[in-house]
PDB file of N, CA, C and O in Angstrom:
ATOM      1  N   MET A 475      18.181  20.117 -18.258  1.00 73.00           N
ATOM      2  CA  MET A 475      17.089  19.266 -18.682  1.00 73.00           C
ATOM      3  C   MET A 475      15.809  20.090 -18.690  1.00 73.00           C
ATOM      4  O   MET A 475      15.519  20.822 -17.751  1.00 73.00           O
ATOM      5  N   ASP A 476      15.063  19.956 -19.759  1.00 83.00           N
ATOM      6  CA  ASP A 476      13.775  20.628 -19.856  1.00 83.00           C
ATOM      7  C   ASP A 476      12.675  19.622 -19.564  1.00 83.00           C
ATOM      8  O   ASP A 476      12.685  18.504 -20.079  1.00 83.00           O
ATOM      9  N   ILE A 477      11.731  20.047 -18.737  1.00 82.00           N
ATOM     10  CA  ILE A 477      10.598  19.185 -18.388  1.00 82.00           C
ATOM     11  C   ILE A 477       9.316  19.940 -18.676  1.00 82.00           C
ATOM     12  O   ILE A 477       9.166  21.098 -18.277  1.00 82.00           O
ATOM     13  N   SER A 478       8.393  19.275 -19.352  1.00 88.00           N
ATOM     14  CA  SER A 478       7.078  19.853 -19.588  1.00 88.00           C
ATOM     15  C   SER A 478       6.089  19.190 -18.648  1.00 88.00           C
ATOM     16  O   SER A 478       6.029  17.963 -18.570  1.00 88.00           O
ATOM     17  N   LEU A 479       5.346  20.003 -17.932  1.00 89.00           N
ATOM     18  CA  LEU A 479       4.340  19.488 -17.007  1.00 89.00           C
ATOM     19  C   LEU A 479       2.960  19.915 -17.466  1.00 89.00           C
ATOM     20  O   LEU A 479       2.795  21.011 -18.005  1.00 89.00           O
ATOM     21  N   PRO A 480       1.954  19.080 -17.206  1.00 92.00           N
ATOM     22  CA  PRO A 480       0.593  19.536 -17.466  1.00 92.00           C
ATOM     23  C   PRO A 480       0.303  20.765 -16.587  1.00 92.00           C
ATOM     24  O   PRO A 480       0.850  20.901 -15.488  1.00 92.00           O
ATOM     25  N   ASN A 481      -0.527  21.652 -17.086  1.00 94.00           N
ATOM     26  CA  ASN A 481      -0.803  22.902 -16.368  1.00 94.00           C
ATOM     27  C   ASN A 481      -1.289  22.670 -14.942  1.00 94.00           C
ATOM     28  O   ASN A 481      -0.881  23.379 -14.021  1.00 94.00           O
ATOM     29  N   ASN A 482      -2.162  21.684 -14.745  1.00 94.00           N
ATOM     30  CA  ASN A 482      -2.681  21.465 -13.395  1.00 94.00           C
ATOM     31  C   ASN A 482      -1.586  21.024 -12.424  1.00 94.00           C
ATOM     32  O   ASN A 482      -1.565  21.448 -11.269  1.00 94.00           O
ATOM     33  N   ILE A 483      -0.647  20.206 -12.888  1.00 92.00           N
ATOM     34  CA  ILE A 483       0.471  19.784 -12.034  1.00 92.00           C
ATOM     35  C   ILE A 483       1.393  20.959 -11.750  1.00 92.00           C
ATOM     36  O   ILE A 483       1.821  21.178 -10.613  1.00 92.00           O
ATOM     37  N   GLU A 484       1.696  21.725 -12.763  1.00 93.00           N
ATOM     38  CA  GLU A 484       2.548  22.900 -12.577  1.00 93.00           C
ATOM     39  C   GLU A 484       1.922  23.869 -11.581  1.00 93.00           C
ATOM     40  O   GLU A 484       2.599  24.398 -10.702  1.00 93.00           O
ATOM     41  N   ASN A 485       0.619  24.075 -11.680  1.00 95.00           N
ATOM     42  CA  ASN A 485      -0.069  24.979 -10.755  1.00 95.00           C
ATOM     43  C   ASN A 485      -0.022  24.468  -9.325  1.00 95.00           C
ATOM     44  O   ASN A 485       0.166  25.239  -8.385  1.00 95.00           O
ATOM     45  N   ILE A 486      -0.172  23.158  -9.150  1.00 94.00           N
ATOM     46  CA  ILE A 486      -0.087  22.580  -7.801  1.00 94.00           C
ATOM     47  C   ILE A 486       1.301  22.809  -7.218  1.00 94.00           C
ATOM     48  O   ILE A 486       1.443  23.220  -6.065  1.00 94.00           O
ATOM     49  N   LEU A 487       2.335  22.552  -8.021  1.00 94.00           N
ATOM     50  CA  LEU A 487       3.698  22.733  -7.530  1.00 94.00           C
ATOM     51  C   LEU A 487       3.990  24.200  -7.221  1.00 94.00           C
ATOM     52  O   LEU A 487       4.625  24.521  -6.207  1.00 94.00           O
ATOM     53  N   LYS A 488       3.516  25.109  -8.064  1.00 95.00           N
ATOM     54  CA  LYS A 488       3.697  26.539  -7.800  1.00 95.00           C
ATOM     55  C   LYS A 488       2.999  26.936  -6.504  1.00 95.00           C
ATOM     56  O   LYS A 488       3.528  27.736  -5.719  1.00 95.00           O
ATOM     57  N   GLN A 489       1.834  26.372  -6.260  1.00 95.00           N
ATOM     58  CA  GLN A 489       1.104  26.649  -5.022  1.00 95.00           C
ATOM     59  C   GLN A 489       1.909  26.185  -3.816  1.00 95.00           C
ATOM     60  O   GLN A 489       2.029  26.908  -2.814  1.00 95.00           O
ATOM     61  N   LYS A 490       2.495  25.009  -3.909  1.00 94.00           N
ATOM     62  CA  LYS A 490       3.304  24.473  -2.808  1.00 94.00           C
ATOM     63  C   LYS A 490       4.546  25.329  -2.577  1.00 94.00           C
ATOM     64  O   LYS A 490       4.975  25.517  -1.432  1.00 94.00           O
ATOM     65  N   ILE A 491       5.112  25.860  -3.643  1.00 95.00           N
ATOM     66  CA  ILE A 491       6.270  26.756  -3.505  1.00 95.00           C
ATOM     67  C   ILE A 491       5.834  28.044  -2.816  1.00 95.00           C
ATOM     68  O   ILE A 491       6.499  28.517  -1.890  1.00 95.00           O
ATOM     69  N   SER A 492       4.697  28.601  -3.216  1.00 96.00           N
ATOM     70  CA  SER A 492       4.223  29.848  -2.593  1.00 96.00           C
ATOM     71  C   SER A 492       3.852  29.634  -1.131  1.00 96.00           C
ATOM     72  O   SER A 492       3.940  30.553  -0.318  1.00 96.00           O
ATOM     73  N   GLU A 493       3.465  28.412  -0.766  1.00 96.00           N
ATOM     74  CA  GLU A 493       3.149  28.089   0.633  1.00 96.00           C
ATOM     75  C   GLU A 493       4.413  27.852   1.454  1.00 96.00           C
ATOM     76  O   GLU A 493       4.347  27.680   2.663  1.00 96.00           O
ATOM     77  N   GLY A 494       5.548  27.809   0.787  1.00 95.00           N
ATOM     78  CA  GLY A 494       6.814  27.615   1.488  1.00 95.00           C
ATOM     79  C   GLY A 494       7.182  26.162   1.709  1.00 95.00           C
ATOM     80  O   GLY A 494       8.136  25.865   2.429  1.00 95.00           O
ATOM     81  N   ILE A 495       6.444  25.263   1.118  1.00 94.00           N
ATOM     82  CA  ILE A 495       6.748  23.840   1.281  1.00 94.00           C
ATOM     83  C   ILE A 495       8.023  23.489   0.522  1.00 94.00           C
ATOM     84  O   ILE A 495       8.830  22.692   0.987  1.00 94.00           O
ATOM     85  N   PHE A 496       8.197  24.086  -0.644  1.00 95.00           N
ATOM     86  CA  PHE A 496       9.405  23.903  -1.437  1.00 95.00           C
ATOM     87  C   PHE A 496      10.008  25.270  -1.720  1.00 95.00           C
ATOM     88  O   PHE A 496       9.302  26.282  -1.768  1.00 95.00           O
ATOM     89  N   ASN A 497      11.324  25.300  -1.933  1.00 96.00           N
ATOM     90  CA  ASN A 497      12.014  26.558  -2.211  1.00 96.00           C
ATOM     91  C   ASN A 497      11.933  26.960  -3.675  1.00 96.00           C
ATOM     92  O   ASN A 497      11.966  28.139  -3.992  1.00 96.00           O
ATOM     93  N   ASN A 498      11.869  25.966  -4.556  1.00 95.00           N
ATOM     94  CA  ASN A 498      11.840  26.258  -5.988  1.00 95.00           C
ATOM     95  C   ASN A 498      11.250  25.068  -6.742  1.00 95.00           C
ATOM     96  O   ASN A 498      10.974  24.017  -6.159  1.00 95.00           O
ATOM     97  N   MET A 499      11.062  25.237  -8.030  1.00 93.00           N
ATOM     98  CA  MET A 499      10.433  24.208  -8.854  1.00 93.00           C
ATOM     99  C   MET A 499      11.287  22.947  -8.923  1.00 93.00           C
ATOM    100  O   MET A 499      10.761  21.841  -8.890  1.00 93.00           O
ATOM    101  N   ASP A 500      12.616  23.086  -9.003  1.00 92.00           N
ATOM    102  CA  ASP A 500      13.485  21.907  -9.044  1.00 92.00           C
ATOM    103  C   ASP A 500      13.281  21.033  -7.803  1.00 92.00           C
ATOM    104  O   ASP A 500      13.181  19.813  -7.897  1.00 92.00           O
ATOM    105  N   GLU A 501      13.225  21.678  -6.651  1.00 94.00           N
ATOM    106  CA  GLU A 501      13.033  20.942  -5.399  1.00 94.00           C
ATOM    107  C   GLU A 501      11.668  20.253  -5.380  1.00 94.00           C
ATOM    108  O   GLU A 501      11.550  19.096  -4.964  1.00 94.00           O
ATOM    109  N   ALA A 502      10.646  20.936  -5.841  1.00 93.00           N
ATOM    110  CA  ALA A 502       9.291  20.375  -5.856  1.00 93.00           C
ATOM    111  C   ALA A 502       9.211  19.164  -6.784  1.00 93.00           C
ATOM    112  O   ALA A 502       8.648  18.126  -6.425  1.00 93.00           O
ATOM    113  N   ILE A 503       9.782  19.288  -7.965  1.00 92.00           N
ATOM    114  CA  ILE A 503       9.744  18.190  -8.935  1.00 92.00           C
ATOM    115  C   ILE A 503      10.566  17.007  -8.431  1.00 92.00           C
ATOM    116  O   ILE A 503      10.135  15.854  -8.519  1.00 92.00           O
ATOM    117  N   SER A 504      11.722  17.282  -7.876  1.00 91.00           N
ATOM    118  CA  SER A 504      12.567  16.222  -7.347  1.00 91.00           C
ATOM    119  C   SER A 504      11.841  15.443  -6.252  1.00 91.00           C
ATOM    120  O   SER A 504      11.842  14.205  -6.234  1.00 91.00           O
ATOM    121  N   PHE A 505      11.186  16.162  -5.342  1.00 90.00           N
ATOM    122  CA  PHE A 505      10.442  15.508  -4.275  1.00 90.00           C
ATOM    123  C   PHE A 505       9.312  14.648  -4.846  1.00 90.00           C
ATOM    124  O   PHE A 505       9.109  13.512  -4.427  1.00 90.00           O
ATOM    125  N   ALA A 506       8.577  15.196  -5.787  1.00 88.00           N
ATOM    126  CA  ALA A 506       7.447  14.471  -6.375  1.00 88.00           C
ATOM    127  C   ALA A 506       7.908  13.179  -7.039  1.00 88.00           C
ATOM    128  O   ALA A 506       7.268  12.130  -6.902  1.00 88.00           O
ATOM    129  N   ILE A 507       9.028  13.230  -7.743  1.00 87.00           N
ATOM    130  CA  ILE A 507       9.541  12.035  -8.414  1.00 87.00           C
ATOM    131  C   ILE A 507      10.014  11.013  -7.389  1.00 87.00           C
ATOM    132  O   ILE A 507       9.693   9.821  -7.491  1.00 87.00           O
ATOM    133  N   LYS A 508      10.747  11.454  -6.377  1.00 86.00           N
ATOM    134  CA  LYS A 508      11.200  10.531  -5.330  1.00 86.00           C
ATOM    135  C   LYS A 508      10.009   9.888  -4.636  1.00 86.00           C
ATOM    136  O   LYS A 508       9.991   8.691  -4.379  1.00 86.00           O
ATOM    137  N   PHE A 509       9.000  10.681  -4.313  1.00 83.00           N
ATOM    138  CA  PHE A 509       7.824  10.166  -3.644  1.00 83.00           C
ATOM    139  C   PHE A 509       7.118   9.122  -4.495  1.00 83.00           C
ATOM    140  O   PHE A 509       6.681   8.082  -4.004  1.00 83.00           O
ATOM    141  N   ALA A 510       7.032   9.363  -5.780  1.00 82.00           N
ATOM    142  CA  ALA A 510       6.371   8.419  -6.682  1.00 82.00           C
ATOM    143  C   ALA A 510       7.092   7.076  -6.674  1.00 82.00           C
ATOM    144  O   ALA A 510       6.456   6.020  -6.626  1.00 82.00           O
ATOM    145  N   PHE A 511       8.420   7.097  -6.702  1.00 79.00           N
ATOM    146  CA  PHE A 511       9.169   5.844  -6.708  1.00 79.00           C
ATOM    147  C   PHE A 511       9.111   5.156  -5.356  1.00 79.00           C
ATOM    148  O   PHE A 511       8.963   3.939  -5.274  1.00 79.00           O
ATOM    149  N   ILE A 512       9.216   5.903  -4.276  1.00 77.00           N
ATOM    150  CA  ILE A 512       9.147   5.309  -2.942  1.00 77.00           C
ATOM    151  C   ILE A 512       7.773   4.696  -2.719  1.00 77.00           C
ATOM    152  O   ILE A 512       7.652   3.571  -2.258  1.00 77.00           O
ATOM    153  N   ASP A 513       6.716   5.421  -3.057  1.00 70.00           N
ATOM    154  CA  ASP A 513       5.359   4.924  -2.871  1.00 70.00           C
ATOM    155  C   ASP A 513       5.149   3.663  -3.686  1.00 70.00           C
ATOM    156  O   ASP A 513       4.559   2.687  -3.211  1.00 70.00           O
ATOM    157  N   ASN A 514       5.635   3.627  -4.886  1.00 71.00           N
ATOM    158  CA  ASN A 514       5.486   2.450  -5.734  1.00 71.00           C
ATOM    159  C   ASN A 514       6.204   1.255  -5.131  1.00 71.00           C
ATOM    160  O   ASN A 514       5.693   0.144  -5.141  1.00 71.00           O
ATOM    161  N   ASN A 515       7.400   1.462  -4.585  1.00 72.00           N
ATOM    162  CA  ASN A 515       8.145   0.374  -3.969  1.00 72.00           C
ATOM    163  C   ASN A 515       7.428  -0.161  -2.735  1.00 72.00           C
ATOM    164  O   ASN A 515       7.387  -1.355  -2.503  1.00 72.00           O
ATOM    165  N   ILE A 516       6.879   0.748  -1.924  1.00 73.00           N
ATOM    166  CA  ILE A 516       6.158   0.324  -0.729  1.00 73.00           C
ATOM    167  C   ILE A 516       4.946  -0.508  -1.127  1.00 73.00           C
ATOM    168  O   ILE A 516       4.684  -1.560  -0.557  1.00 73.00           O
ATOM    169  N   ASN A 517       4.212  -0.056  -2.124  1.00 77.00           N
ATOM    170  CA  ASN A 517       3.049  -0.809  -2.558  1.00 77.00           C
ATOM    171  C   ASN A 517       3.441  -2.184  -3.073  1.00 77.00           C
ATOM    172  O   ASN A 517       2.755  -3.164  -2.800  1.00 77.00           O
ATOM    173  N   GLN A 518       4.527  -2.275  -3.812  1.00 80.00           N
ATOM    174  CA  GLN A 518       4.964  -3.575  -4.325  1.00 80.00           C
ATOM    175  C   GLN A 518       5.379  -4.485  -3.173  1.00 80.00           C
ATOM    176  O   GLN A 518       5.096  -5.676  -3.197  1.00 80.00           O
ATOM    177  N   GLU A 519       6.032  -3.930  -2.143  1.00 82.00           N
ATOM    178  CA  GLU A 519       6.410  -4.735  -0.984  1.00 82.00           C
ATOM    179  C   GLU A 519       5.165  -5.272  -0.287  1.00 82.00           C
ATOM    180  O   GLU A 519       5.128  -6.440   0.111  1.00 82.00           O
ATOM    181  N   ARG A 520       4.147  -4.445  -0.143  1.00 83.00           N
ATOM    182  CA  ARG A 520       2.899  -4.897   0.486  1.00 83.00           C
ATOM    183  C   ARG A 520       2.243  -5.992  -0.337  1.00 83.00           C
ATOM    184  O   ARG A 520       1.750  -6.979   0.214  1.00 83.00           O
ATOM    185  N   ILE A 521       2.244  -5.825  -1.634  1.00 84.00           N
ATOM    186  CA  ILE A 521       1.659  -6.840  -2.515  1.00 84.00           C
ATOM    187  C   ILE A 521       2.417  -8.153  -2.375  1.00 84.00           C
ATOM    188  O   ILE A 521       1.810  -9.228  -2.272  1.00 84.00           O
ATOM    189  N   ASN A 522       3.744  -8.078  -2.332  1.00 88.00           N
ATOM    190  CA  ASN A 522       4.547  -9.295  -2.186  1.00 88.00           C
ATOM    191  C   ASN A 522       4.255  -9.992  -0.861  1.00 88.00           C
ATOM    192  O   ASN A 522       4.121 -11.221  -0.814  1.00 88.00           O
ATOM    193  N   LEU A 523       4.150  -9.223   0.228  1.00 90.00           N
ATOM    194  CA  LEU A 523       3.849  -9.812   1.534  1.00 90.00           C
ATOM    195  C   LEU A 523       2.467 -10.455   1.542  1.00 90.00           C
ATOM    196  O   LEU A 523       2.290 -11.558   2.076  1.00 90.00           O
ATOM    197  N   LEU A 524       1.487  -9.769   0.961  1.00 90.00           N
ATOM    198  CA  LEU A 524       0.144 -10.338   0.894  1.00 90.00           C
ATOM    199  C   LEU A 524       0.132 -11.620   0.072  1.00 90.00           C
ATOM    200  O   LEU A 524      -0.506 -12.608   0.464  1.00 90.00           O
ATOM    201  N   ASN A 525       0.844 -11.625  -1.042  1.00 90.00           N
ATOM    202  CA  ASN A 525       0.913 -12.836  -1.856  1.00 90.00           C
ATOM    203  C   ASN A 525       1.544 -14.000  -1.093  1.00 90.00           C
ATOM    204  O   ASN A 525       1.099 -15.143  -1.208  1.00 90.00           O
ATOM    205  N   GLU A 526       2.565 -13.708  -0.286  1.00 94.00           N
ATOM    206  CA  GLU A 526       3.187 -14.749   0.536  1.00 94.00           C
ATOM    207  C   GLU A 526       2.194 -15.309   1.550  1.00 94.00           C
ATOM    208  O   GLU A 526       2.115 -16.529   1.748  1.00 94.00           O
ATOM    209  N   GLU A 527       1.429 -14.434   2.196  1.00 94.00           N
ATOM    210  CA  GLU A 527       0.450 -14.875   3.183  1.00 94.00           C
ATOM    211  C   GLU A 527      -0.673 -15.679   2.527  1.00 94.00           C
ATOM    212  O   GLU A 527      -1.140 -16.677   3.077  1.00 94.00           O
ATOM    213  N   ILE A 528      -1.101 -15.252   1.353  1.00 93.00           N
ATOM    214  CA  ILE A 528      -2.130 -15.993   0.623  1.00 93.00           C
ATOM    215  C   ILE A 528      -1.611 -17.384   0.273  1.00 93.00           C
ATOM    216  O   ILE A 528      -2.325 -18.385   0.417  1.00 93.00           O
ATOM    217  N   GLU A 529      -0.373 -17.458  -0.173  1.00 94.00           N
ATOM    218  CA  GLU A 529       0.218 -18.757  -0.513  1.00 94.00           C
ATOM    219  C   GLU A 529       0.283 -19.664   0.719  1.00 94.00           C
ATOM    220  O   GLU A 529      -0.023 -20.858   0.635  1.00 94.00           O
ATOM    221  N   LYS A 530       0.663 -19.109   1.884  1.00 94.00           N
ATOM    222  CA  LYS A 530       0.694 -19.904   3.120  1.00 94.00           C
ATOM    223  C   LYS A 530      -0.699 -20.437   3.440  1.00 94.00           C
ATOM    224  O   LYS A 530      -0.855 -21.608   3.807  1.00 94.00           O
ATOM    225  N   GLY A 531      -1.703 -19.583   3.315  1.00 93.00           N
ATOM    226  CA  GLY A 531      -3.073 -20.005   3.576  1.00 93.00           C
ATOM    227  C   GLY A 531      -3.521 -21.092   2.617  1.00 93.00           C
ATOM    228  O   GLY A 531      -4.187 -22.056   3.011  1.00 93.00           O
ATOM    229  N   TRP A 532      -3.168 -20.926   1.365  1.00 91.00           N
ATOM    230  CA  TRP A 532      -3.530 -21.921   0.360  1.00 91.00           C
ATOM    231  C   TRP A 532      -2.887 -23.260   0.690  1.00 91.00           C
ATOM    232  O   TRP A 532      -3.534 -24.319   0.600  1.00 91.00           O
ATOM    233  N   GLN A 533      -1.614 -23.239   1.075  1.00 94.00           N
ATOM    234  CA  GLN A 533      -0.917 -24.473   1.445  1.00 94.00           C
ATOM    235  C   GLN A 533      -1.569 -25.118   2.665  1.00 94.00           C
ATOM    236  O   GLN A 533      -1.703 -26.349   2.724  1.00 94.00           O
ATOM    237  N   ASP A 534      -1.975 -24.301   3.640  1.00 94.00           N
ATOM    238  CA  ASP A 534      -2.670 -24.844   4.809  1.00 94.00           C
ATOM    239  C   ASP A 534      -3.956 -25.545   4.388  1.00 94.00           C
ATOM    240  O   ASP A 534      -4.253 -26.642   4.861  1.00 94.00           O
ATOM    241  N   MET A 535      -4.720 -24.919   3.517  1.00 91.00           N
ATOM    242  CA  MET A 535      -5.966 -25.522   3.055  1.00 91.00           C
ATOM    243  C   MET A 535      -5.687 -26.848   2.344  1.00 91.00           C
ATOM    244  O   MET A 535      -6.355 -27.848   2.599  1.00 91.00           O
ATOM    245  N   GLU A 536      -4.714 -26.858   1.464  1.00 93.00           N
ATOM    246  CA  GLU A 536      -4.400 -28.079   0.717  1.00 93.00           C
ATOM    247  C   GLU A 536      -3.929 -29.210   1.629  1.00 93.00           C
ATOM    248  O   GLU A 536      -4.135 -30.382   1.328  1.00 93.00           O
ATOM    249  N   ASN A 537      -3.301 -28.858   2.750  1.00 95.00           N
ATOM    250  CA  ASN A 537      -2.786 -29.863   3.686  1.00 95.00           C
ATOM    251  C   ASN A 537      -3.754 -30.148   4.826  1.00 95.00           C
ATOM    252  O   ASN A 537      -3.379 -30.782   5.809  1.00 95.00           O
ATOM    253  N   GLY A 538      -4.992 -29.659   4.699  1.00 93.00           N
ATOM    254  CA  GLY A 538      -6.013 -29.966   5.692  1.00 93.00           C
ATOM    255  C   GLY A 538      -5.918 -29.175   6.982  1.00 93.00           C
ATOM    256  O   GLY A 538      -6.567 -29.522   7.968  1.00 93.00           O
ATOM    257  N   ARG A 539      -5.122 -28.118   6.990  1.00 92.00           N
ATOM    258  CA  ARG A 539      -4.985 -27.299   8.196  1.00 92.00           C
ATOM    259  C   ARG A 539      -5.949 -26.109   8.106  1.00 92.00           C
ATOM    260  O   ARG A 539      -5.558 -25.005   7.745  1.00 92.00           O
ATOM    261  N   TYR A 540      -7.192 -26.398   8.406  1.00 89.00           N
ATOM    262  CA  TYR A 540      -8.203 -25.339   8.407  1.00 89.00           C
ATOM    263  C   TYR A 540      -9.356 -25.772   9.299  1.00 89.00           C
ATOM    264  O   TYR A 540      -9.445 -26.937   9.690  1.00 89.00           O
ATOM    265  N   ARG A 541     -10.212 -24.806   9.637  1.00 90.00           N
ATOM    266  CA  ARG A 541     -11.400 -25.090  10.440  1.00 90.00           C
ATOM    267  C   ARG A 541     -12.611 -24.535   9.717  1.00 90.00           C
ATOM    268  O   ARG A 541     -12.549 -23.476   9.110  1.00 90.00           O
ATOM    269  N   ASP A 542     -13.683 -25.242   9.849  1.00 90.00           N
ATOM    270  CA  ASP A 542     -14.948 -24.816   9.291  1.00 90.00           C
ATOM    271  C   ASP A 542     -15.392 -23.525   9.982  1.00 90.00           C
ATOM    272  O   ASP A 542     -15.255 -23.384  11.204  1.00 90.00           O
ATOM    273  N   ALA A 543     -15.907 -22.582   9.218  1.00 92.00           N
ATOM    274  CA  ALA A 543     -16.327 -21.292   9.777  1.00 92.00           C
ATOM    275  C   ALA A 543     -17.376 -21.463  10.870  1.00 92.00           C
ATOM    276  O   ALA A 543     -17.347 -20.755  11.886  1.00 92.00           O
ATOM    277  N   LYS A 544     -18.297 -22.405  10.711  1.00 93.00           N
ATOM    278  CA  LYS A 544     -19.322 -22.630  11.735  1.00 93.00           C
ATOM    279  C   LYS A 544     -18.687 -23.040  13.054  1.00 93.00           C
ATOM    280  O   LYS A 544     -19.095 -22.589  14.123  1.00 93.00           O
ATOM    281  N   ALA A 545     -17.667 -23.867  12.982  1.00 92.00           N
ATOM    282  CA  ALA A 545     -16.982 -24.304  14.196  1.00 92.00           C
ATOM    283  C   ALA A 545     -16.249 -23.140  14.860  1.00 92.00           C
ATOM    284  O   ALA A 545     -16.267 -22.993  16.083  1.00 92.00           O
ATOM    285  N   VAL A 546     -15.645 -22.313  14.060  1.00 93.00           N
ATOM    286  CA  VAL A 546     -14.935 -21.149  14.600  1.00 93.00           C
ATOM    287  C   VAL A 546     -15.910 -20.225  15.321  1.00 93.00           C
ATOM    288  O   VAL A 546     -15.671 -19.810  16.461  1.00 93.00           O
ATOM    289  N   PHE A 547     -17.029 -19.914  14.683  1.00 94.00           N
ATOM    290  CA  PHE A 547     -18.013 -19.029  15.303  1.00 94.00           C
ATOM    291  C   PHE A 547     -18.620 -19.666  16.552  1.00 94.00           C
ATOM    292  O   PHE A 547     -18.867 -18.986  17.550  1.00 94.00           O
ATOM    293  N   ARG A 548     -18.869 -20.963  16.520  1.00 94.00           N
ATOM    294  CA  ARG A 548     -19.395 -21.654  17.693  1.00 94.00           C
ATOM    295  C   ARG A 548     -18.424 -21.511  18.866  1.00 94.00           C
ATOM    296  O   ARG A 548     -18.814 -21.178  19.983  1.00 94.00           O
ATOM    297  N   ASP A 549     -17.140 -21.730  18.600  1.00 94.00           N
ATOM    298  CA  ASP A 549     -16.135 -21.607  19.661  1.00 94.00           C
ATOM    299  C   ASP A 549     -16.020 -20.183  20.177  1.00 94.00           C
ATOM    300  O   ASP A 549     -15.848 -19.949  21.375  1.00 94.00           O
ATOM    301  N   LEU A 550     -16.120 -19.203  19.287  1.00 94.00           N
ATOM    302  CA  LEU A 550     -16.059 -17.807  19.716  1.00 94.00           C
ATOM    303  C   LEU A 550     -17.267 -17.442  20.593  1.00 94.00           C
ATOM    304  O   LEU A 550     -17.108 -16.738  21.590  1.00 94.00           O
ATOM    305  N   ARG A 551     -18.434 -17.948  20.231  1.00 94.00           N
ATOM    306  CA  ARG A 551     -19.623 -17.673  21.053  1.00 94.00           C
ATOM    307  C   ARG A 551     -19.472 -18.278  22.434  1.00 94.00           C
ATOM    308  O   ARG A 551     -19.817 -17.667  23.436  1.00 94.00           O
ATOM    309  N   LYS A 552     -18.952 -19.496  22.493  1.00 93.00           N
ATOM    310  CA  LYS A 552     -18.728 -20.146  23.790  1.00 93.00           C
ATOM    311  C   LYS A 552     -17.762 -19.336  24.652  1.00 93.00           C
ATOM    312  O   LYS A 552     -17.936 -19.197  25.846  1.00 93.00           O
ATOM    313  N   LYS A 553     -16.744 -18.809  24.006  1.00 92.00           N
ATOM    314  CA  LYS A 553     -15.704 -18.092  24.742  1.00 92.00           C
ATOM    315  C   LYS A 553     -16.152 -16.710  25.185  1.00 92.00           C
ATOM    316  O   LYS A 553     -15.818 -16.268  26.285  1.00 92.00           O
ATOM    317  N   TYR A 554     -16.906 -15.996  24.360  1.00 93.00           N
ATOM    318  CA  TYR A 554     -17.195 -14.573  24.630  1.00 93.00           C
ATOM    319  C   TYR A 554     -18.655 -14.268  24.968  1.00 93.00           C
ATOM    320  O   TYR A 554     -18.983 -13.151  25.291  1.00 93.00           O
ATOM    321  N   VAL A 555     -19.535 -15.245  24.883  1.00 87.00           N
ATOM    322  CA  VAL A 555     -20.945 -14.955  25.180  1.00 87.00           C
ATOM    323  C   VAL A 555     -21.336 -15.567  26.496  1.00 87.00           C
ATOM    324  O   VAL A 555     -20.884 -16.485  26.991  1.00 87.00           O
TER     325      VAL A 555
END
């Protein structure tokens, strides 16, 4: 398989090979591709978890399970001041 890389990316990978981080270009490219997919999956998992938490909060608000911010701060001042 032939792969064309932009010069700046190729230079970065060559630098990493010369630093001993990778043994050759195939290893460097393989790592970069795996990292890109893993990072993307992690970010999507975080987004999904945040969306679930937002939905729970929204449901709490709709069902009247919330406190006014002034009341929360008043209670915190009583407790910690």
